[in-house]
Amino acid sequence: MADKTFFIDTTRCTACRGCQIACKEWNQNPATKTKNWGSHQNPEDLSFVTYKLVRFSEVVSGGALRWYFFPDQCRHCVEPPCKDAAEALGYKKAIMRDAATGAVLFNQTAKVKAKDFEQIKEACPFNIPRYAPTKMVMAKCTMCIDRVSNGLLPACVKTCPTGAMNFGDRSQMLTLADKRVRELKAQYPKAQVLNAKDVRTIYLIIDDSVRYHKFAKGQGPAGMTRIMAMNKLISPLMRMAGLKG
Amino acid sequence: MTNHWIDLANSDCILIMGSNAAANHPISFKWVTKAVEKGATLISVDPRFTQTSSKANIYAPLRSGTDIAFLGGMIKYILDKDLYFKEYVVEYTNASYILAEKYDFKDGLFAGYNPKTKSYDKSFWAFEMDEKGIPKKDKGLRDERCVFQQLKKHYTRYTLDTVSAITGTPKDLLVKVYEAYAKTGKPDKAGTIMYAMGWTQHTVGVQNIRTMTMIQLLLGNMGVAGGGVNALRGESNVQGSTDHGLLFHILPGYLSTPSPQWPKLDDYLKRRPKSSDPLSANWWQNEPKYMVSFLKSMFGDAATAANEFGYQWLPKVDVGVDYSWLSLFDAMYKGKFTGFFAWGQNPACSSANANKTRQALGKLKWLVNVNMFENETGSFWKGPGMDPAKVKTEVFYLPCAVSAEKEGSISNSGRWMQWRYAAAKPFGQAKPDGDIIVELFDKIRGLYKKERWIFPEPILNLKWDYTTKGRFDPHKVAKEINGYYLKDVTIQNTTYKKGSLVPGFASLQADGSTSSGCWIYCNSYTDKGNMAARRGLKDASGIGLFAEWAWCWPVNRRIIYNRASVDRFGKPWAPKKPVISWDGSKWVGDVPDGAWPPLANADGSPNPNSKYPFIMKPDGFAAIFGPGLADGPFPEHYEPLECPVDRNLMSSQFINPTVRVYETDMDKFFTCDPRYPFVGTTYRVTEHWQTGIMTRWQPWLLEAEPQQFCEMSEELAQLRGIKNGEKVTVESARGKVTAIAIVTKRFKPMLIMGQQIHQIGLPWCYGWVHPKDGGDSSNLLTPSVGDPNTRIPETKAFMVNVRKA
């Protein structure tokens, strides 16, 4: 199985939210009690039981009203900072990377302390990891690894009616992304793909990324925090001393 | 749809108006997106900037209920700038017909109006006939009494200034839309319209659609790939239920419901207009074969020539009485019903003026609620404002299976009949509808056999052999719908054995030797098998017809009126996307609208064996002038029954002069009233299905769209001191609902006749039963008044007030 990647073409997204619901269904994640909070975006944010969320954003761009939809999910980074952070904190098996697909996976049997989770979350430039304090477990998009390793498409991709959600071998997805940007550039000069080299969930957008979602392009310390760096630095010593892990 | 979903991808310009297809028909955007990526222009016209608008190249707002003004302006634009497809208009439409002397139009009224009955004498709208009884024509389109010149005259008033003042659409946007759409008047370009309940649910609903039909004819967009008039059906099988006679005015296959004006079968069979033009197929002249075959399906061996094949056993509708939804509930409110089966529906939420409907249910002796979940209809007696002690209606609840638990067919908007297998067994005591009907009818028939009740013949003589081992069998029904030979029949040297399935409706007979439950479905289940169950993925057409995938009525023709997609020689107007073409000896491509050769021979001489393309019209020509409707042969702008303006800028006829209002104490209407200053409209969301009966119980869907909301502009919110996410009360003359305010840039105040007018909108998918904090139906606000042709209620334009709750 080759290295896998999502390509999410937001120009084709109509916010039908089939992906959001299919994700819940496949993962058997329960619904949360929500209220209308003056937006169609619901639940308001990702959570321990919401791995995929279509974000809605109304903006005036160049004098015209735009309504952008952003099907948010884990980027499955090529070099995942969450994994580095977890390892630096001594959690060797909390976050794994599937060798065949490149999927970044949170181990559902690994207990993580709340304060450590905060650091792991902070390490993610895209604000993806979520946590259940009672279970002390982290959760996020799994790339539907159980489907993909059986030759099926991820549930969100399978259900998408318009071709906004795409999934396949990384090289094919990169080619597709490149083709779409070239097609759209004439009409939308800001057409761009986000972080194509560094992530396995590549978004195509046609406007400034913050107009879609604060964390669309990634924010904050993409590298390591001071504590993480310290931990990483000293971790071999600690391992040797048998103090942790 | 005259075309089908995949065909949207063939379009050069897609107008979505009266529909929010991206949200309510999500799969349509698979094909819309393909068209746009090939270079098509996507236009969204809607009072609110929707998910559809977010994908459009051009978005234009308009005030709800002013579509005819908007489209009438487009007709004027096309005519003024000479952008119509002249050859198509002259050869295939009635634009050249000469109108008889009596036709006239003055100040909003057509000739023949009777103010007492609020109806027209349509004989005033006739054509001038020649000595053979064929309409007189001026193919030069210059005669001032010809349809084309009268059309021009009629829409002279629809200037950009007047249209903009009525609709609130800025003039530059009107021109942008008109210009983009009119480009499809070029022979090889196709424009399509996708519309839904945003057009039908008005007191001018039918005329909204007719205006667009006329535009499609002027631009030569009917019958071609990527064209057509495409109704996006509101439920997955609305097309099928209409085909099979769900509505009161039609039997299966669009045969009229019998009426005392045709006391004998013979009167019924002779009622269709004749044509003396040898080039007119006048397809409805075959109706006797379809009606007699239908009667044979109904009554089997009991139907004989001697007893008019049981014609007298069919119920008859009284002349001038309509039995539409609104009228039935009006009668129920007046206490004229004993009992009511609410089968797979939720009128307490889905019905316009839902308060009247809920009260009407309390006038019944009994109510049977056949549904999957408890709902506001079955529980009306304990609903808001009801005193259970005072309601005498006895309610029975029959749990039924969901669609995925039943085998059978679904006919989609594109007329495809697709067979489904049962994916699961029904839950608990729930039964498939077919089984419930079988048990019910067996019981009724048993009682009729035992008791001496009046008029037992229809019940006792009904052919009723649709079970296998006591259970409803959908295959037996599907075969009966197709039809059988009832005796050995020889047609053109081929003998068809008694008991074999009829291969197509051309083989049906009027002598009782064939049966067919719905003639347009004849050919769907033949000796070759169940055509609807086919899953062939080959597409020989190159334009996405996929002729071997399922089956499409009529006779697997995927694009109807396709003989208009070619010129008189049979050459496609659009050679790169041909629907059919004449190869010198036969048609290739889609199943043509009749196998006759093209109108002209290769040398240009007329071919006497040909037929005009619009075979369902008596004269074979498409109707730019349409003398069949209740409210006029040309669409005319009238204001909605409730509107924010005190006059109609087009004429002194304020509202549609043929609209009839109901007159109970619960039919209240306030127009141009300062207490209800804002235009209201209703719509749906992707997450909920109709009144939400199925989806409100589905936690994931409820999580995504949990509560009744009211969308409004930032300007209106400021005016009323409402903040985003706050609870508001929306009120009309008929009721009120509470909702969460969604304050949005997607609604904007409009400038209507010099005044700033606000519009708001609410979905109608909530109800008080579940969830408890979800809010109630927005149909508590909507008016119980309907289109004069269809009686579809005007739930898309009415007047409301909104304030902080």
Coordinates of N, CA, C and O in Angstrom, one line a residue, chain B residues 521-645:
Chain B
Y521 N -45.7 3.5 -18.0 CA -44.7 2.5 -17.5 C -44.7 1.2 -18.3 O -44.0 0.3 -17.9
C522 N -45.6 1.1 -19.3 CA -45.6 -0.1 -20.2 C -44.2 -0.2 -20.9 O -43.8 0.8 -21.5
N523 N -43.6 -1.3 -20.8 CA -42.2 -1.5 -21.3 C -41.2 -1.6 -20.1 O -40.0 -1.8 -20.3
S524 N -41.7 -1.4 -18.9 CA -40.8 -1.4 -17.7 C -40.5 -2.8 -17.1 O -39.5 -3.0 -16.5
Y525 N -41.5 -3.7 -17.4 CA -41.3 -5.1 -16.8 C -41.9 -6.0 -17.9 O -43.1 -6.2 -18.0
T526 N -41.0 -6.5 -18.7 CA -41.5 -7.3 -19.9 C -41.0 -8.7 -19.8 O -40.4 -9.1 -18.8
D527 N -41.2 -9.5 -20.9 CA -40.7 -10.8 -20.9 C -39.2 -10.9 -20.8 O -38.6 -11.9 -20.5
K528 N -38.5 -9.8 -21.0 CA -37.1 -9.7 -20.9 C -36.7 -9.5 -19.4 O -35.5 -9.5 -19.1
G529 N -37.7 -9.3 -18.6 CA -37.4 -9.1 -17.2 C -37.7 -7.7 -16.6 O -38.4 -6.9 -17.3
N530 N -37.3 -7.5 -15.4 CA -37.5 -6.2 -14.7 C -36.5 -5.2 -15.2 O -35.4 -5.2 -14.7
M531 N -37.0 -4.3 -16.1 CA -36.0 -3.3 -16.6 C -35.5 -2.4 -15.6 O -34.4 -1.9 -15.7
A532 N -36.3 -2.1 -14.5 CA -35.9 -1.1 -13.5 C -34.7 -1.7 -12.7 O -34.0 -0.9 -12.0
A533 N -34.5 -3.0 -12.7 CA -33.4 -3.6 -11.9 C -32.1 -3.7 -12.7 O -31.1 -4.1 -12.2
R534 N -32.1 -3.2 -13.9 CA -30.9 -3.2 -14.7 C -29.8 -2.3 -14.2 O -30.1 -1.2 -13.7
R535 N -28.6 -2.7 -14.3 CA -27.5 -1.9 -13.8 C -26.4 -1.8 -14.8 O -25.2 -1.8 -14.4
G536 N -26.7 -1.7 -16.0 CA -25.7 -1.6 -17.1 C -25.0 -0.3 -17.1 O -25.6 0.8 -16.9
L537 N -23.7 -0.3 -17.2 CA -22.9 0.9 -17.0 C -22.4 1.4 -18.3 O -21.6 2.3 -18.4
K538 N -22.8 0.8 -19.5 CA -22.3 1.3 -20.8 C -23.0 2.6 -21.1 O -24.2 2.8 -20.9
D539 N -22.3 3.5 -21.7 CA -23.0 4.7 -22.2 C -22.5 4.9 -23.7 O -21.5 5.5 -24.0
A540 N -23.4 4.3 -24.6 CA -23.1 4.5 -26.0 C -23.3 5.9 -26.5 O -22.8 6.3 -27.5
S541 N -24.1 6.6 -25.8 CA -24.5 7.9 -26.3 C -23.4 9.0 -26.3 O -23.5 9.9 -27.1
G542 N -22.5 8.9 -25.3 CA -21.5 9.9 -25.2 C -22.0 11.2 -24.5 O -21.2 12.1 -24.2
I543 N -23.3 11.2 -24.2 CA -23.8 12.4 -23.5 C -24.5 11.9 -22.1 O -25.3 12.6 -21.6
G544 N -24.1 10.8 -21.7 CA -24.5 10.3 -20.3 C -25.9 9.8 -20.2 O -26.5 10.0 -19.2
L545 N -26.4 9.2 -21.3 CA -27.8 8.7 -21.2 C -27.9 7.4 -20.4 O -28.9 7.1 -19.8
F546 N -26.8 6.6 -20.5 CA -26.8 5.4 -19.7 C -28.1 4.6 -19.9 O -28.8 4.2 -18.9
A547 N -28.4 4.2 -21.1 CA -29.7 3.6 -21.5 C -29.9 2.3 -20.8 O -31.0 1.8 -20.8
E548 N -28.8 1.6 -20.4 CA -29.0 0.3 -19.8 C -29.0 0.3 -18.3 O -28.9 -0.7 -17.6
W549 N -29.0 1.5 -17.7 CA -29.1 1.7 -16.2 C -30.6 1.9 -15.9 O -31.2 2.9 -16.3
A550 N -31.2 0.9 -15.1 CA -32.6 1.0 -14.7 C -33.4 1.3 -16.0 O -33.1 0.8 -17.1
W551 N -34.5 2.0 -15.9 CA -35.4 2.2 -17.0 C -36.1 3.6 -16.8 O -36.2 4.0 -15.6
C552 N -36.5 4.2 -17.9 CA -37.0 5.5 -17.8 C -38.2 5.6 -18.6 O -38.3 5.0 -19.7
W553 N -39.3 6.3 -18.1 CA -40.5 6.5 -18.9 C -40.4 7.7 -19.7 O -39.7 8.6 -19.2
P554 N -41.0 7.8 -20.8 CA -41.6 6.7 -21.6 C -40.6 5.9 -22.4 O -39.7 6.5 -23.0
V555 N -40.9 4.6 -22.5 CA -40.1 3.6 -23.4 C -38.6 3.9 -23.3 O -37.9 3.8 -24.3
N556 N -38.1 4.2 -22.1 CA -36.7 4.4 -21.9 C -36.1 5.6 -22.6 O -34.9 5.6 -22.9
R557 N -37.0 6.5 -22.9 CA -36.5 7.8 -23.6 C -35.9 8.7 -22.5 O -36.6 9.1 -21.5
R558 N -34.7 9.0 -22.6 CA -34.0 9.7 -21.5 C -34.2 11.2 -21.5 O -34.1 11.9 -20.5
I559 N -34.4 11.8 -22.7 CA -34.6 13.2 -22.9 C -35.9 13.3 -23.7 O -36.0 12.9 -24.9
I560 N -37.0 13.9 -23.1 CA -38.2 14.0 -23.9 C -38.2 15.2 -24.7 O -37.5 16.2 -24.5
Y561 N -39.1 15.2 -25.7 CA -39.2 16.2 -26.8 C -37.9 16.2 -27.6 O -37.5 17.2 -28.2
N562 N -37.2 15.0 -27.7 CA -35.9 15.1 -28.3 C -35.9 15.2 -29.8 O -34.9 15.5 -30.5
R563 N -37.1 15.1 -30.4 CA -37.2 15.5 -31.9 C -37.0 16.9 -32.1 O -36.8 17.4 -33.3
A564 N -37.1 17.7 -31.1 CA -36.8 19.2 -31.2 C -35.3 19.5 -31.1 O -34.9 20.7 -31.2
S565 N -34.5 18.5 -30.9 CA -33.0 18.7 -30.7 C -32.3 18.7 -32.1 O -31.1 18.8 -32.2
V566 N -33.2 18.5 -33.1 CA -32.6 18.4 -34.5 C -33.3 19.4 -35.4 O -34.4 19.8 -35.1
D567 N -32.7 19.7 -36.5 CA -33.4 20.6 -37.5 C -34.3 19.8 -38.3 O -34.5 18.6 -38.1
R568 N -34.9 20.4 -39.3 CA -36.0 19.7 -40.1 C -35.4 18.5 -40.9 O -36.1 17.6 -41.3
F569 N -34.1 18.5 -41.0 CA -33.5 17.4 -41.7 C -33.0 16.3 -40.8 O -32.5 15.3 -41.2
G570 N -33.2 16.5 -39.5 CA -32.8 15.5 -38.5 C -31.3 15.6 -38.1 O -30.8 14.7 -37.5
K571 N -30.8 16.8 -38.4 CA -29.4 17.1 -38.0 C -29.4 17.8 -36.6 O -30.1 18.8 -36.5
P572 N -28.6 17.3 -35.7 CA -28.6 17.9 -34.3 C -28.2 19.4 -34.4 O -27.3 19.8 -35.1
W573 N -28.9 20.2 -33.6 CA -28.5 21.6 -33.5 C -27.2 21.7 -32.9 O -26.4 22.6 -33.2
A574 N -26.9 20.8 -32.0 CA -25.6 20.8 -31.3 C -24.8 19.6 -31.6 O -24.9 18.5 -31.0
P575 N -24.0 19.6 -32.7 CA -23.4 18.4 -33.2 C -22.5 17.7 -32.2 O -22.2 16.5 -32.3
K576 N -21.9 18.5 -31.3 CA -21.0 17.9 -30.3 C -21.7 17.2 -29.2 O -21.1 16.4 -28.4
K577 N -23.0 17.4 -29.0 CA -23.7 16.6 -28.0 C -25.1 16.2 -28.5 O -26.1 16.7 -28.0
P578 N -25.1 15.4 -29.5 CA -26.4 15.0 -30.2 C -27.2 14.1 -29.3 O -26.7 13.2 -28.7
V579 N -28.5 14.4 -29.2 CA -29.4 13.5 -28.5 C -29.9 12.4 -29.4 O -29.8 11.2 -29.2
I580 N -30.3 12.8 -30.6 CA -30.6 11.9 -31.7 C -30.1 12.5 -33.0 O -29.9 13.7 -33.1
S581 N -29.9 11.7 -34.0 CA -29.7 12.2 -35.3 C -30.2 11.2 -36.4 O -30.2 10.0 -36.1
W582 N -30.5 11.7 -37.5 CA -31.1 10.9 -38.6 C -29.9 10.4 -39.5 O -29.2 11.3 -40.0
D583 N -29.7 9.1 -39.7 CA -28.6 8.7 -40.5 C -28.9 8.4 -41.9 O -28.2 7.8 -42.7
G584 N -30.1 8.9 -42.3 CA -30.6 8.7 -43.7 C -31.7 7.6 -43.8 O -32.5 7.7 -44.7
S585 N -31.7 6.7 -42.8 CA -32.7 5.7 -42.8 C -33.3 5.4 -41.5 O -34.4 4.9 -41.4
K586 N -32.6 5.8 -40.4 CA -33.2 5.6 -39.1 C -32.5 6.6 -38.1 O -31.5 7.3 -38.4
W587 N -33.2 6.7 -36.9 CA -32.7 7.6 -35.9 C -31.6 6.9 -35.1 O -31.8 5.7 -34.8
V588 N -30.5 7.5 -34.7 CA -29.6 6.9 -33.8 C -29.4 7.8 -32.6 O -29.7 9.0 -32.6
G589 N -29.1 7.2 -31.4 CA -29.0 8.0 -30.2 C -30.1 7.5 -29.2 O -30.4 6.4 -29.1
D590 N -30.7 8.5 -28.5 CA -31.7 8.3 -27.6 C -32.9 7.7 -28.3 O -33.0 7.7 -29.5
V591 N -33.9 7.1 -27.5 CA -35.1 6.6 -28.1 C -35.9 7.8 -28.6 O -36.2 8.7 -27.8
P592 N -36.1 8.0 -29.9 CA -36.7 9.2 -30.4 C -38.2 9.3 -30.0 O -38.8 8.3 -29.7
D593 N -38.7 10.5 -30.0 CA -40.2 10.8 -29.7 C -41.0 10.3 -30.9 O -41.6 11.1 -31.6
G594 N -40.9 9.0 -31.2 CA -41.6 8.5 -32.4 C -40.5 8.2 -33.5 O -39.6 9.0 -33.7
A595 N -40.7 7.1 -34.3 CA -39.7 6.7 -35.2 C -39.9 7.4 -36.6 O -39.1 7.1 -37.5
W596 N -40.9 8.2 -36.8 CA -41.1 8.9 -38.1 C -39.9 9.6 -38.6 O -39.1 10.1 -37.8
P597 N -39.7 9.7 -39.9 CA -38.5 10.3 -40.4 C -38.6 11.9 -40.2 O -39.6 12.4 -39.8
P598 N -37.5 12.6 -40.4 CA -37.5 14.0 -40.2 C -38.5 14.7 -41.1 O -39.0 14.2 -42.1
L599 N -38.8 16.0 -40.7 CA -39.8 16.8 -41.4 C -39.4 17.0 -42.9 O -40.3 17.1 -43.8
A600 N -38.1 17.2 -43.2 CA -37.7 17.4 -44.6 C -36.9 16.3 -45.1 O -36.1 15.7 -44.4
N601 N -37.1 16.0 -46.4 CA -36.2 15.1 -47.1 C -34.9 15.8 -47.4 O -34.7 17.0 -47.2
A602 N -33.9 15.0 -47.8 CA -32.5 15.5 -48.0 C -32.6 16.6 -49.1 O -31.8 17.6 -49.0
D603 N -33.5 16.6 -50.0 CA -33.6 17.7 -51.0 C -34.4 18.9 -50.6 O -34.6 19.8 -51.3
G604 N -34.8 18.8 -49.3 CA -35.6 20.0 -48.8 C -37.1 19.9 -48.9 O -37.8 20.7 -48.3
S605 N -37.6 18.9 -49.7 CA -39.0 18.8 -49.8 C -39.6 18.2 -48.5 O -39.0 17.5 -47.8
P606 N -40.8 18.7 -48.2 CA -41.4 18.1 -46.9 C -41.7 16.6 -47.0 O -42.1 16.2 -48.1
N607 N -41.5 15.9 -45.9 CA -41.8 14.5 -45.9 C -43.1 14.3 -45.3 O -43.3 14.5 -44.1
P608 N -44.1 13.8 -46.1 CA -45.5 13.6 -45.6 C -45.6 12.5 -44.5 O -46.6 12.5 -43.8
N609 N -44.6 11.7 -44.4 CA -44.6 10.7 -43.4 C -44.1 11.1 -42.0 O -44.0 10.3 -41.1
S610 N -43.6 12.4 -41.9 CA -43.0 12.9 -40.7 C -44.1 13.4 -39.8 O -45.3 13.4 -40.1
K611 N -43.6 13.7 -38.6 CA -44.5 14.3 -37.6 C -43.8 15.5 -36.9 O -42.6 15.4 -36.7
Y612 N -44.6 16.5 -36.4 CA -44.0 17.6 -35.7 C -43.5 17.1 -34.3 O -44.0 16.1 -33.8
P613 N -42.4 17.7 -33.8 CA -41.8 17.2 -32.6 C -42.6 17.2 -31.3 O -42.4 16.3 -30.5
F614 N -43.5 18.1 -31.1 CA -44.1 18.1 -29.8 C -45.4 17.3 -29.8 O -46.5 17.8 -29.9
I615 N -45.2 16.0 -29.8 CA -46.2 15.0 -30.1 C -47.4 14.9 -29.1 O -48.4 14.4 -29.4
M616 N -47.2 15.5 -27.9 CA -48.2 15.4 -26.9 C -49.2 16.6 -27.0 O -50.3 16.6 -26.4
K617 N -48.9 17.6 -27.9 CA -49.8 18.7 -28.1 C -50.7 18.3 -29.3 O -50.2 17.6 -30.2
P618 N -52.0 18.7 -29.2 CA -52.9 18.3 -30.3 C -52.3 18.7 -31.7 O -52.5 17.9 -32.7
D619 N -51.7 19.8 -31.8 CA -51.2 20.3 -33.1 C -49.8 20.0 -33.4 O -49.3 20.3 -34.4
G620 N -49.1 19.5 -32.4 CA -47.7 19.1 -32.6 C -46.7 20.3 -32.3 O -45.5 20.1 -32.5
F621 N -47.2 21.4 -31.9 CA -46.3 22.6 -31.7 C -46.2 23.0 -30.2 O -47.3 22.9 -29.5
A622 N -45.1 23.4 -29.8 CA -44.9 23.8 -28.4 C -45.6 25.1 -28.2 O -45.6 26.0 -29.0
A623 N -46.2 25.3 -27.0 CA -47.1 26.4 -26.7 C -46.4 27.6 -26.1 O -46.2 27.6 -24.9
I624 N -46.0 28.6 -26.9 CA -45.6 29.8 -26.3 C -46.8 30.6 -25.8 O -46.8 31.2 -24.8
F625 N -47.9 30.4 -26.6 CA -49.2 30.9 -26.1 C -49.9 29.6 -25.6 O -50.1 28.7 -26.3
G626 N -50.3 29.7 -24.3 CA -50.8 28.5 -23.7 C -52.2 28.7 -23.2 O -52.4 29.1 -22.1
P627 N -53.2 28.3 -24.0 CA -54.6 28.6 -23.6 C -55.2 27.6 -22.7 O -56.4 27.7 -22.4
G628 N -54.4 26.8 -22.0 CA -55.0 25.8 -21.2 C -55.1 26.1 -19.7 O -55.8 25.4 -18.9
L629 N -54.5 27.1 -19.2 CA -54.4 27.3 -17.8 C -55.5 28.2 -17.3 O -56.2 29.0 -18.0
A630 N -55.7 28.2 -15.9 CA -56.9 28.9 -15.3 C -56.6 30.4 -15.4 O -57.6 31.2 -15.4
D631 N -55.3 30.8 -15.3 CA -55.1 32.2 -15.1 C -54.5 33.0 -16.3 O -54.0 34.1 -16.1
G632 N -54.6 32.4 -17.5 CA -54.2 33.2 -18.6 C -53.2 32.5 -19.5 O -52.5 31.6 -19.1
P633 N -53.2 32.9 -20.8 CA -52.4 32.2 -21.8 C -50.9 32.7 -21.8 O -50.0 32.1 -22.3
F634 N -50.7 34.0 -21.3 CA -49.4 34.5 -21.1 C -49.2 34.7 -19.6 O -50.1 35.3 -18.9
P635 N -48.1 34.4 -19.0 CA -47.9 34.7 -17.5 C -47.9 36.2 -17.3 O -47.3 36.9 -18.1
E636 N -48.5 36.6 -16.2 CA -48.6 38.0 -15.9 C -48.2 38.2 -14.4 O -48.6 37.3 -13.6
H637 N -47.5 39.2 -14.1 CA -47.1 39.4 -12.7 C -48.3 39.9 -11.9 O -48.9 40.9 -12.2
Y638 N -48.6 39.2 -10.8 CA -49.5 39.6 -9.8 C -48.8 39.5 -8.4 O -47.9 38.7 -8.3
E639 N -49.2 40.3 -7.5 CA -48.6 40.3 -6.1 C -49.0 39.0 -5.4 O -50.2 38.5 -5.6
P640 N -48.2 38.5 -4.5 CA -48.7 37.4 -3.6 C -49.9 37.9 -2.8 O -50.1 39.1 -2.6
L641 N -50.7 37.0 -2.3 CA -51.9 37.3 -1.5 C -51.5 38.3 -0.3 O -52.2 39.2 0.0
E642 N -50.4 37.9 0.3 CA -49.8 38.8 1.3 C -48.5 39.4 0.8 O -47.6 38.7 0.4
C643 N -48.4 40.7 0.7 CA -47.2 41.4 0.2 C -47.0 42.7 0.9 O -47.8 43.2 1.6
P644 N -45.8 43.2 0.7 CA -45.4 44.5 1.4 C -45.7 45.7 0.6 O -45.4 46.8 1.1
V645 N -46.4 45.6 -0.5 CA -46.6 46.8 -1.4 C -48.1 47.0 -1.5 O -48.9 46.0 -1.4

